[in-house]
Coordinates of C-alpha atoms and ligand atoms in Angstrom, one line a residue:
X1 CA 5.2 46.7 46.9
X2 CA 6.9 46.3 50.1
X3 CA 10.2 44.8 50.0
X4 CA 11.6 42.3 52.4
X5 CA 14.2 43.6 55.0
X6 CA 16.8 40.8 53.7
X7 CA 16.1 42.5 49.9
X8 CA 16.5 46.1 51.1
X9 CA 19.5 45.4 53.1
X10 CA 20.5 44.0 49.6
X11 CA 19.3 46.9 47.6
X12 CA 21.5 49.1 50.2
X13 CA 24.9 47.4 49.5
X14 CA 24.4 46.9 46.3
X15 CA 24.3 51.0 46.2
X16 CA 26.7 51.3 47.5
X17 CA 28.9 48.7 46.5
X18 CA 32.6 49.6 45.8
X19 CA 33.7 49.0 42.1
X20 CA 35.3 46.1 41.5
X21 CA 39.3 45.2 41.3
X22 CA 39.1 43.8 38.1
X23 CA 37.6 47.5 36.8
X24 CA 39.6 49.1 38.6
X25 CA 42.6 47.6 37.6
X26 CA 41.4 46.9 33.7
X27 CA 39.3 50.5 33.2
X28 CA 41.0 53.0 35.5
X29 CA 44.6 54.5 36.8
X30 CA 43.8 54.7 39.7
X31 CA 46.3 53.5 42.8
X32 CA 44.4 50.4 44.6
X33 CA 44.5 49.8 48.2
X34 CA 44.3 46.3 49.4
X35 CA 43.9 45.3 53.0
X36 CA 44.9 42.1 54.4
X37 CA 42.6 39.9 57.2
X38 CA 43.0 36.9 58.8
X39 CA 40.7 34.8 60.0
X40 CA 40.2 32.9 63.0
X41 CA 40.2 29.5 64.7
X42 CA 36.8 27.9 64.9
X43 CA 33.2 30.0 64.5
X44 CA 32.3 33.4 63.1
X45 CA 29.6 33.6 65.7
X46 CA 33.2 32.8 68.7
X47 CA 34.5 35.7 70.6
X48 CA 37.9 35.9 68.2
X49 CA 36.1 35.7 64.8
X50 CA 33.8 38.3 66.3
X51 CA 36.7 40.1 67.0
X52 CA 37.6 40.2 63.6
X53 CA 34.6 40.4 62.3
X54 CA 34.2 43.9 63.8
X55 CA 37.2 45.2 63.0
X56 CA 36.9 44.3 59.5
X57 CA 33.6 46.0 59.5
X58 CA 35.8 49.6 60.8
X59 CA 37.8 49.1 57.9
X60 CA 35.7 48.7 56.0
X61 CA 34.1 52.1 56.4
X62 CA 37.2 53.6 55.2
X63 CA 36.9 54.7 51.2
X64 CA 40.3 54.3 50.9
X65 CA 40.3 50.5 51.4
X66 CA 39.8 49.3 48.0
X67 CA 39.7 45.5 48.7
X68 CA 40.3 43.1 51.6
X69 CA 42.0 39.8 50.3
X70 CA 41.5 36.8 53.1
X71 CA 43.7 34.5 53.7
X72 CA 43.5 31.5 53.6
X73 CA 44.8 28.3 56.3
X74 CA 48.3 31.1 56.4
X75 CA 51.5 29.1 57.3
X76 CA 49.4 25.9 57.0
X77 CA 47.2 26.9 60.1
X78 CA 43.4 25.4 59.7
X79 CA 41.5 28.2 60.2
X80 CA 37.8 29.1 59.3
X81 CA 37.2 29.8 55.3
X82 CA 38.3 32.9 54.0
X83 CA 34.6 33.0 51.7
X84 CA 32.8 33.2 55.7
X85 CA 34.4 36.6 56.4
X86 CA 34.3 37.2 53.2
X87 CA 30.6 36.9 52.5
X88 CA 29.5 39.5 55.8
X89 CA 31.8 41.9 53.7
X90 CA 30.0 41.0 50.5
X91 CA 27.1 42.0 51.8
X92 CA 27.8 45.0 53.4
X93 CA 29.5 46.6 50.0
X94 CA 33.3 45.3 50.3
X95 CA 35.0 44.0 47.3
X96 CA 36.3 40.9 48.4
X97 CA 40.1 38.6 47.2
X98 CA 40.0 35.1 48.3
X99 CA 42.7 33.2 48.5
X100 CA 43.0 29.8 47.5
X101 CA 45.8 27.4 48.5
X102 CA 46.0 23.3 47.0
X103 CA 47.4 23.1 49.8
X104 CA 44.3 21.0 51.5
X105 CA 42.7 19.8 49.1
X106 CA 43.1 18.3 45.0
X107 CA 41.6 19.1 42.3
X108 CA 38.4 17.9 42.1
X109 CA 37.4 19.7 46.0
X110 CA 39.5 22.9 44.3
X111 CA 37.1 22.4 41.6
X112 CA 34.2 22.3 44.2
X113 CA 35.5 25.4 46.1
X114 CA 35.4 27.2 42.9
X115 CA 31.7 26.7 41.8
X116 CA 30.8 27.6 44.9
X117 CA 32.9 30.6 45.5
X118 CA 31.9 31.6 41.6
X119 CA 28.0 30.6 42.9
X120 CA 27.9 33.1 45.7
X121 CA 30.2 35.8 43.5
X122 CA 33.9 35.8 44.1
X123 CA 35.0 36.2 41.7
X124 CA 38.3 37.7 42.5
X125 CA 40.9 34.5 43.4
X126 CA 44.5 34.7 44.4
X127 CA 45.4 31.5 43.5
X128 CA 48.3 30.1 45.7
X129 CA 50.1 26.4 45.6
X130 CA 50.4 27.2 49.7
X131 CA 52.5 26.6 53.2
X132 CA 53.0 23.1 53.6
X133 CA 50.9 21.9 56.6
X134 CA 51.5 22.8 60.3
X135 CA 50.4 20.4 62.8
X136 CA 46.5 20.3 63.7
X137 CA 43.9 18.1 64.6
X138 CA 44.8 14.0 65.3
X139 CA 49.1 15.2 64.0
X140 CA 50.1 16.4 60.8
X141 CA 48.1 16.7 57.8
X142 CA 48.9 14.6 54.6
X143 CA 49.5 18.1 51.9
X144 CA 47.6 17.4 49.3
X145 CA 49.3 19.4 46.9
X146 CA 47.6 17.7 43.9
X147 CA 48.0 20.5 42.0
X148 CA 49.6 23.5 41.7
X149 CA 49.2 27.4 41.5
X150 CA 49.4 27.5 37.8
X151 CA 47.2 24.0 37.3
X152 CA 44.7 26.2 39.7
X153 CA 45.2 29.0 37.0
X154 CA 44.5 27.1 34.3
X155 CA 41.7 25.3 35.5
X156 CA 39.9 28.6 36.7
X157 CA 40.5 29.5 33.1
X158 CA 39.7 27.0 31.7
X159 CA 35.9 27.3 34.2
X160 CA 36.2 30.6 32.6
X161 CA 35.2 29.7 28.9
X162 CA 32.8 27.2 29.6
X163 CA 34.1 23.2 31.1
X164 CA 34.0 21.2 28.7
X165 CA 31.9 18.2 31.0
X166 CA 33.3 15.0 29.9
X167 CA 29.9 12.7 31.2
X168 CA 28.1 14.6 30.0
X169 CA 30.2 16.5 26.7
X170 CA 27.6 19.3 27.8
X171 CA 30.2 22.5 28.0
X172 CA 29.0 24.1 31.5
X173 CA 27.6 27.8 32.3
X174 CA 31.5 29.6 32.3
X175 CA 32.4 30.8 35.6
X176 CA 33.5 34.8 36.1
X177 CA 36.5 34.8 37.8
X178 CA 39.1 37.7 38.3
X179 CA 42.3 35.4 38.6
X180 CA 45.4 36.8 40.9
X181 CA 49.4 35.1 41.7
X182 CA 51.9 35.7 43.3
X183 CA 55.8 36.0 43.5
X184 CA 58.0 36.0 45.7
X185 CA 60.7 37.9 44.5
X186 CA 62.8 38.4 47.4
X187 CA 64.6 36.1 47.0
X188 CA 69.0 35.9 47.6
X189 CA 70.1 34.0 44.7
X190 CA 70.3 34.2 41.2
X191 CA 69.2 30.0 41.6
X192 CA 65.9 31.0 43.2
X193 CA 65.0 34.3 41.5
X194 CA 64.7 34.1 38.0
X195 CA 62.6 30.5 38.8
X196 CA 60.8 33.1 40.5
X197 CA 60.5 35.5 37.0
X198 CA 59.8 32.0 34.9
X199 CA 57.0 31.2 37.1
X200 CA 55.6 34.6 36.6
X201 CA 55.9 34.6 33.5
X202 CA 53.9 30.7 33.3
X203 CA 50.6 32.0 35.3
X204 CA 50.6 35.0 33.6
X205 CA 50.4 33.3 30.6
X206 CA 47.7 31.1 31.7
X207 CA 45.7 32.9 33.4
X208 CA 46.3 35.6 36.2
X209 CA 45.4 38.9 34.8
X210 CA 46.8 40.3 38.7
X211 CA 49.7 40.0 40.9
X212 CA 50.8 40.7 44.6
X213 CA 54.7 40.3 45.4
X214 CA 55.5 38.5 48.3
X215 CA 56.2 40.5 51.7
X216 CA 60.4 42.1 51.8
X217 CA 61.9 45.3 52.4
X218 CA 64.4 46.2 49.1
X219 CA 62.8 48.4 47.1
X220 CA 66.0 47.6 44.4
X221 CA 64.2 44.1 44.2
X222 CA 60.6 46.1 43.6
X223 CA 61.5 48.3 41.1
X224 CA 63.3 45.3 39.6
X225 CA 60.3 43.3 39.2
X226 CA 58.8 45.3 37.8
X227 CA 61.6 46.4 35.1
X228 CA 61.4 42.8 34.4
X229 CA 57.8 42.3 33.8
X230 CA 58.6 44.9 31.2
X231 CA 61.6 43.5 29.5
X232 CA 59.8 40.0 29.6
X233 CA 56.6 42.3 27.0
X234 CA 54.5 41.0 30.6
X235 CA 51.8 43.9 30.7
X236 CA 49.7 43.2 34.3
X237 CA 49.0 45.1 37.2
X238 CA 50.9 44.4 40.1
X239 CA 50.0 44.9 43.6
X240 CA 53.2 45.8 45.9
X241 CA 53.0 44.1 49.4
X242 CA 53.6 46.1 51.9
X243 CA 53.5 44.0 55.4
X244 CA 54.0 46.3 58.3
X245 CA 56.4 44.5 60.9
X246 CA 56.1 44.8 64.3
X247 CA 58.9 43.6 66.3
X248 CA 57.1 40.2 66.3
X249 CA 56.4 39.1 62.9
X250 CA 60.5 41.4 62.4
X251 CA 62.0 38.3 64.7
X252 CA 59.2 35.4 62.4
X253 CA 59.8 36.6 59.5
X254 CA 64.1 36.8 60.6
X255 CA 63.6 32.9 62.0
X256 CA 62.2 32.0 58.2
X257 CA 58.8 30.7 60.5
X258 CA 56.5 31.9 57.5
X259 CA 58.2 30.6 54.1
X260 CA 58.9 32.9 51.8
X261 CA 59.6 36.3 53.7
X262 CA 63.0 38.0 53.8
X263 CA 63.9 39.8 56.6
X264 CA 67.4 40.4 57.2
X265 CA 69.4 40.3 60.6
X266 CA 70.4 44.0 59.6
X267 CA 66.0 44.9 59.8
X268 CA 65.5 43.0 62.3
X269 CA 68.0 44.7 64.7
X270 CA 66.1 47.9 63.7
X271 CA 62.4 47.0 64.0
X272 CA 64.5 45.6 67.5
X273 CA 66.3 48.6 68.8
X274 CA 63.0 51.2 67.7
X275 CA 60.8 48.9 69.5
X276 CA 62.1 49.9 73.2
X277 CA 60.6 53.5 71.7
X278 CA 58.0 54.6 74.2
X279 CA 55.3 54.0 71.3
X280 CA 57.2 50.4 71.0
X281 CA 58.0 51.1 67.4
X282 CA 54.9 52.1 65.8
X283 CA 55.8 54.9 64.2
X284 CA 58.4 53.6 62.7
X285 CA 56.3 50.4 61.6
X286 CA 54.1 52.5 60.2
X287 CA 56.6 54.6 58.7
X288 CA 58.6 52.0 57.0
X289 CA 55.5 50.9 55.4
X290 CA 54.0 54.2 54.1
X291 CA 57.6 54.7 52.1
X292 CA 56.6 51.9 50.4
X293 CA 53.9 52.2 49.5
X294 CA 55.2 56.1 48.3
X295 CA 57.5 54.2 46.5
X296 CA 55.7 51.4 44.7
X297 CA 53.0 54.5 43.8
X298 CA 56.6 55.9 42.0
X299 CA 57.6 53.2 40.7
X300 CA 54.6 52.2 38.3
X301 CA 52.6 50.0 40.6
X302 CA 49.5 49.5 40.8
X303 CA 48.8 49.0 44.4
X304 CA 49.4 49.1 47.8
X305 CA 48.8 45.1 49.8
X306 CA 49.0 46.5 53.6
X307 CA 49.2 43.5 55.8
X308 CA 49.8 42.5 59.2
X309 CA 46.6 42.6 61.0
X310 CA 46.0 46.5 61.0
X311 CA 43.2 48.8 62.5
X312 CA 41.6 51.6 60.7
X313 CA 43.4 54.7 62.6
X314 CA 47.4 52.5 61.5
X315 CA 46.0 52.1 57.8
X316 CA 44.7 56.1 56.9
X317 CA 48.2 56.7 59.3
X318 CA 50.1 55.2 56.4
X319 CA 48.6 56.5 53.4
X320 CA 48.7 60.0 54.7
X321 CA 52.0 59.9 55.3
X322 CA 52.6 57.8 52.0
X323 CA 50.6 61.4 50.4
X324 CA 52.7 63.2 52.3
X325 CA 56.0 61.7 50.3
X326 CA 54.2 63.5 47.5
X327 CA 54.3 63.0 43.3
X328 CA 58.7 62.6 43.1
X329 CA 59.2 62.7 46.9
X330 CA 59.5 58.9 46.9
X331 CA 62.8 59.0 45.2
X332 CA 64.0 59.5 47.6
X333 CA 63.4 57.2 50.3
X334 CA 64.9 54.6 48.4
X335 CA 67.9 54.0 50.5
X336 CA 65.6 53.8 53.3
X337 CA 63.9 50.9 52.1
X338 CA 67.2 49.0 51.4
X339 CA 66.9 45.6 53.2
X340 CA 69.2 43.4 51.5
X341 CA 72.0 40.8 51.8
X342 CA 74.9 41.6 51.4
X343 CA 75.2 39.4 48.1
X344 CA 71.6 39.5 47.4
X345 CA 72.0 38.9 43.5
X346 CA 69.6 41.4 41.0
X347 CA 68.9 40.1 37.4
X348 CA 69.9 44.5 37.2
X349 CA 73.0 46.0 37.8
X350 CA 71.9 48.9 40.1
X351 CA 71.2 52.9 39.0
X352 CA 74.3 54.3 40.8
X353 CA 71.5 57.8 41.0
X354 CA 68.5 56.0 42.6
X355 CA 70.0 53.3 44.4
X356 CA 67.1 51.5 42.7
X357 CA 67.6 49.4 39.9
X358 CA 69.7 50.0 36.5
X359 CA 67.5 48.2 32.7
X360 CA 71.3 47.6 32.7
X361 CA 71.1 43.6 32.1
X362 CA 73.4 42.5 36.0
X363 CA 76.8 41.4 33.9
X364 CA 77.5 38.8 36.3
X365 CA 75.0 36.1 35.1
X366 CA 75.5 37.2 31.9
X367 CA 79.6 36.8 32.4
X368 CA 78.5 33.6 33.4
X369 CA 76.9 31.8 30.0
X370 CA 79.2 32.9 27.8
X371 CA 80.1 29.6 25.9
X372 CA 83.6 28.2 28.1
X373 CA 81.6 29.3 31.3
X374 CA 79.1 27.4 30.3
X375 CA 81.5 24.3 29.3
X376 CA 83.0 24.9 32.4
X377 CA 79.9 24.4 34.5
X378 CA 78.3 21.4 32.3
X379 CA 81.5 19.3 33.3
X380 CA 80.8 19.8 37.5
X381 CA 76.6 18.6 36.9
X382 CA 76.6 14.6 37.8
X383 CA 77.3 12.3 35.4
X384 CA 73.8 10.4 35.8
X385 CA 72.5 13.9 34.4
X386 CA 74.5 14.1 31.8
X387 CA 73.3 10.2 31.1
X388 CA 69.2 10.9 31.5
X389 CA 70.0 13.8 28.6
X390 CA 71.6 11.6 26.5
X391 CA 69.0 8.8 27.4
X392 CA 66.2 11.4 26.2
X393 CA 67.8 12.3 23.3
X394 CA 68.0 9.2 22.1
X395 CA 65.0 6.8 22.9
X396 CA 62.3 8.9 25.1
X397 CA 61.6 11.8 23.1
X398 CA 59.1 11.4 20.7
X399 CA 61.1 12.9 18.3
X400 CA 64.2 10.1 19.6
X401 CA 65.7 8.3 16.8
X402 CA 64.7 5.5 18.4
X403 CA 61.3 5.7 20.1
X404 CA 59.1 4.3 17.0
X405 CA 61.9 1.4 18.0
X406 CA 60.6 1.1 21.7
X407 CA 56.9 2.4 21.2
X408 CA 56.5 -1.1 18.8
X409 CA 58.6 -2.9 21.7
X410 CA 55.7 -1.1 24.3
X411 CA 52.8 -1.8 21.7
X412 CA 54.4 -5.7 21.7
X413 CA 54.8 -6.1 25.4
X414 CA 51.0 -5.0 26.1
X415 CA 49.2 -7.9 24.6
X416 CA 52.6 -10.4 26.7
X417 CA 51.7 -12.4 30.2
X418 CA 51.3 -10.0 33.4
X419 CA 54.1 -11.4 34.5
X420 CA 56.5 -10.5 31.1
X421 CA 55.3 -6.8 31.4
X422 CA 55.8 -7.3 35.3
X423 CA 59.2 -8.2 34.9
X424 CA 59.6 -4.8 32.7
X425 CA 58.4 -2.7 34.6
X426 CA 60.4 -4.1 37.6
X427 CA 63.2 -4.3 35.7
X428 CA 63.1 -0.5 34.8
X429 CA 62.0 0.8 38.8
X430 CA 65.2 -1.0 39.8
X431 CA 67.0 0.8 37.2
X432 CA 65.3 4.6 38.1
X433 CA 65.9 4.2 42.0
X434 CA 69.4 4.2 42.9
X435 CA 69.7 7.3 39.7
X436 CA 67.1 9.4 40.9
X437 CA 65.1 7.7 44.0
X438 CA 62.2 6.7 42.0
X439 CA 58.3 6.9 43.8
X440 CA 57.5 4.9 40.4
X441 CA 54.6 7.3 40.2
X442 CA 54.1 6.2 36.7
X443 CA 53.7 9.3 35.0
X444 CA 57.4 10.7 35.0
X445 CA 58.3 14.1 35.0
X446 CA 62.1 13.9 34.9
X447 CA 63.3 15.8 31.9
X448 CA 60.9 18.9 33.1
X449 CA 62.8 19.3 36.2
X450 CA 66.1 18.3 34.6
X451 CA 66.3 14.7 36.4
X452 CA 65.8 15.2 39.4
X453 CA 62.0 13.4 40.8
X454 CA 60.2 15.9 41.9
X455 CA 58.2 13.1 44.2
X456 CA 60.7 11.6 45.5
X457 CA 62.2 15.3 46.1
X458 CA 60.4 17.5 46.6
X459 CA 58.0 18.5 49.7
X460 CA 55.3 19.7 47.8
X461 CA 56.0 17.4 44.3
X462 CA 55.4 20.5 41.9
X463 CA 55.9 20.3 38.0
X464 CA 55.5 23.5 36.7
X465 CA 58.2 25.6 38.7
X466 CA 59.4 26.1 42.4
X467 CA 56.1 27.4 45.7
X468 CA 57.9 30.6 46.7
X469 CA 58.7 29.7 49.6
X470 CA 61.8 28.5 50.0
X471 CA 64.9 30.3 52.1
X472 CA 68.8 31.2 50.4
X473 CA 68.1 28.5 47.8
X474 CA 66.7 26.0 51.3
X475 CA 63.4 24.1 50.9
X476 CA 61.6 25.4 53.5
X477 CA 60.3 21.9 54.5
X478 CA 63.1 19.6 54.4
X479 CA 66.0 21.8 53.9
X480 CA 67.5 20.5 51.6
X481 CA 68.8 22.4 48.3
X482 CA 65.4 23.1 46.4
X483 CA 64.9 20.3 43.1
X484 CA 64.4 23.7 40.9
X485 CA 67.2 25.4 42.1
X486 CA 69.3 22.8 40.8
X487 CA 67.4 22.0 38.1
X488 CA 67.9 25.5 37.1
X489 CA 72.4 25.5 37.2
X490 CA 71.4 22.6 35.3
X491 CA 70.1 23.2 32.4
X492 CA 71.8 27.2 32.5
X493 CA 75.2 24.8 31.8
X494 CA 73.5 23.9 29.0
X495 CA 72.5 27.5 28.0
X496 CA 68.7 25.9 28.9
X497 CA 67.7 27.7 31.8
X498 CA 65.3 30.5 30.2
X499 CA 62.6 27.9 29.0
X500 CA 63.2 25.9 31.6
X501 CA 59.1 26.3 32.9
X502 CA 57.9 26.9 28.5
X503 CA 56.2 23.6 28.1
X504 CA 52.6 23.2 28.7
X505 CA 50.8 22.9 33.0
X506 CA 51.3 19.4 33.6
X507 CA 48.6 17.5 35.9
X508 CA 50.5 14.6 36.9
X509 CA 47.7 11.6 36.8
X510 CA 46.7 9.9 39.6
X511 CA 45.9 6.4 38.3
X512 CA 48.9 5.8 36.6
X513 CA 50.9 5.4 40.6
X514 CA 52.0 1.9 40.4
X515 CA 52.3 1.7 36.5
X516 CA 55.4 1.8 33.6
X517 CA 56.2 5.2 33.3
X518 CA 57.9 4.6 30.2
X519 CA 55.3 1.9 28.5
X520 CA 52.8 4.9 29.8
X521 CA 55.5 7.8 27.7
X522 CA 55.7 5.3 24.5
X523 CA 52.2 4.6 24.7
X524 CA 50.8 8.1 25.1
X525 CA 49.1 7.5 28.5
X526 CA 51.1 10.0 30.8
X527 CA 50.5 13.8 30.3
X528 CA 53.2 14.4 27.7
X529 CA 50.7 12.8 25.5
X530 CA 47.4 14.3 27.0
X531 CA 49.3 18.0 26.9
X532 CA 50.3 17.2 22.8
X533 CA 47.0 15.9 22.1
X534 CA 45.7 19.9 24.3
X535 CA 47.4 21.5 21.4
X536 CA 46.6 19.6 19.2
X537 CA 43.1 20.1 20.6
X538 CA 43.5 24.2 20.5
X539 CA 45.3 24.3 17.3
Ligands
LIG1 S1 58.4 8.1 37.6 FE1 57.6 9.3 39.0 S2 58.7 8.9 40.6 FE2 59.6 8.1 39.5 S3 61.3 9.2 38.3 FE3 60.2 9.7 37.5 S4 58.7 11.4 38.2 FE4 59.5 10.1 39.6

């Protein structure tokens, strides 16, 4: 029986198909090499995308590259979808990670996209919240941020178990996603860094099976990431980001043009000096990446993630230079990848011998956690925060002494005339506007964000922890203090910061917008009641 040309091509691709990322990370101890690809704007047949395609196919010739990781509208710009390039690479036997960001689509479109990706054989998904959109066709796009990376992980994990179709009450065929997530661990302050770690824990508990960290150039911070995971009892493979700088990239990162990526003044000055050399700094930049790869392998990362529009020669050069450091040579390199702020916060103390991280928890935050220090910090928290906590404890918590009274009252109001309900809703809103700048979303998350409103004070409205975009504690969009950093400080004064993200994954219900959040709480219509019901189901 003769095969069609298309079938012959597929059989050939299958014969030389690379091992899956899941297999490599879960069944081998191989140090994995991932290379990032960025699509262009326009059709795959356009000149620019044909260049990307040729570039990707050339890279695919390398036996050292295990997986290609394709970005999703990076930095908020519209680009060709990752799976269009991914399909071509897969047809040539390559392993692909598809980045999937929540900024451009709501939960329905992400679910639909998930079925499409799974049907086409794309199992490796990197779940991201995503960068805030940039101006596009006809002006600035309205960002979606309907769910975040944690919500996406929860939804796709459930799809892996076989989603229950509410309409037919049938379980849908399970998807086979191998889910990954990102941690932005190169943060300057405690109030930014620790919430990133806590969100990482939430991502892993929600279904992330591999982690890639955001680019940064501080080996001690990377060492610390693995130590924090070990301390927290979290065993998940982490792939270390070794984004290869150029002078332009260093300047862009230093200026904060790519949210969450840190290049200090010291590193950008060094990049400027090196870029004035005859090779325009190429050797220096490749060497820096090679050192990062060698350190990552030595520290116990499960792979390296090479970004920065590299060609095959660059990749081979980085990997062969990294190999030359030998199994122990990496220990002497920590001082060469040590670009941190002078006031950079670390979770662990410095190891004086290696210049990397020790396993001893940093003494400064320990001192700030004494009872006396917390009492002093509590006095500095806003009065409305303290009053809100009291009100929650007395009325709004389902275990509160007055919760049942309030529930009966709101039940009675349900059968009252519409005008009475409207008056009550108006009174609620009038009290919450001056206190929280309430936007009347109807599904209130104030208790989860230390009484800071995610609808009015957070550009991405996220309810499951901070995105990675803050810089120096400030929001990437508004330049105001990140509400999750503020929430961390508020909770810390009460000794509650470590459990900041311990609650169930929050999915905001848009059906409740413009209705009374208090009525929805007391009558079991908001996300807190749905979470409790979900937990009962699990039991
Ligand atoms: S009801 Fe919604 S908009 Fe109002 S304070 Fe709560 S979270 Fe913010």
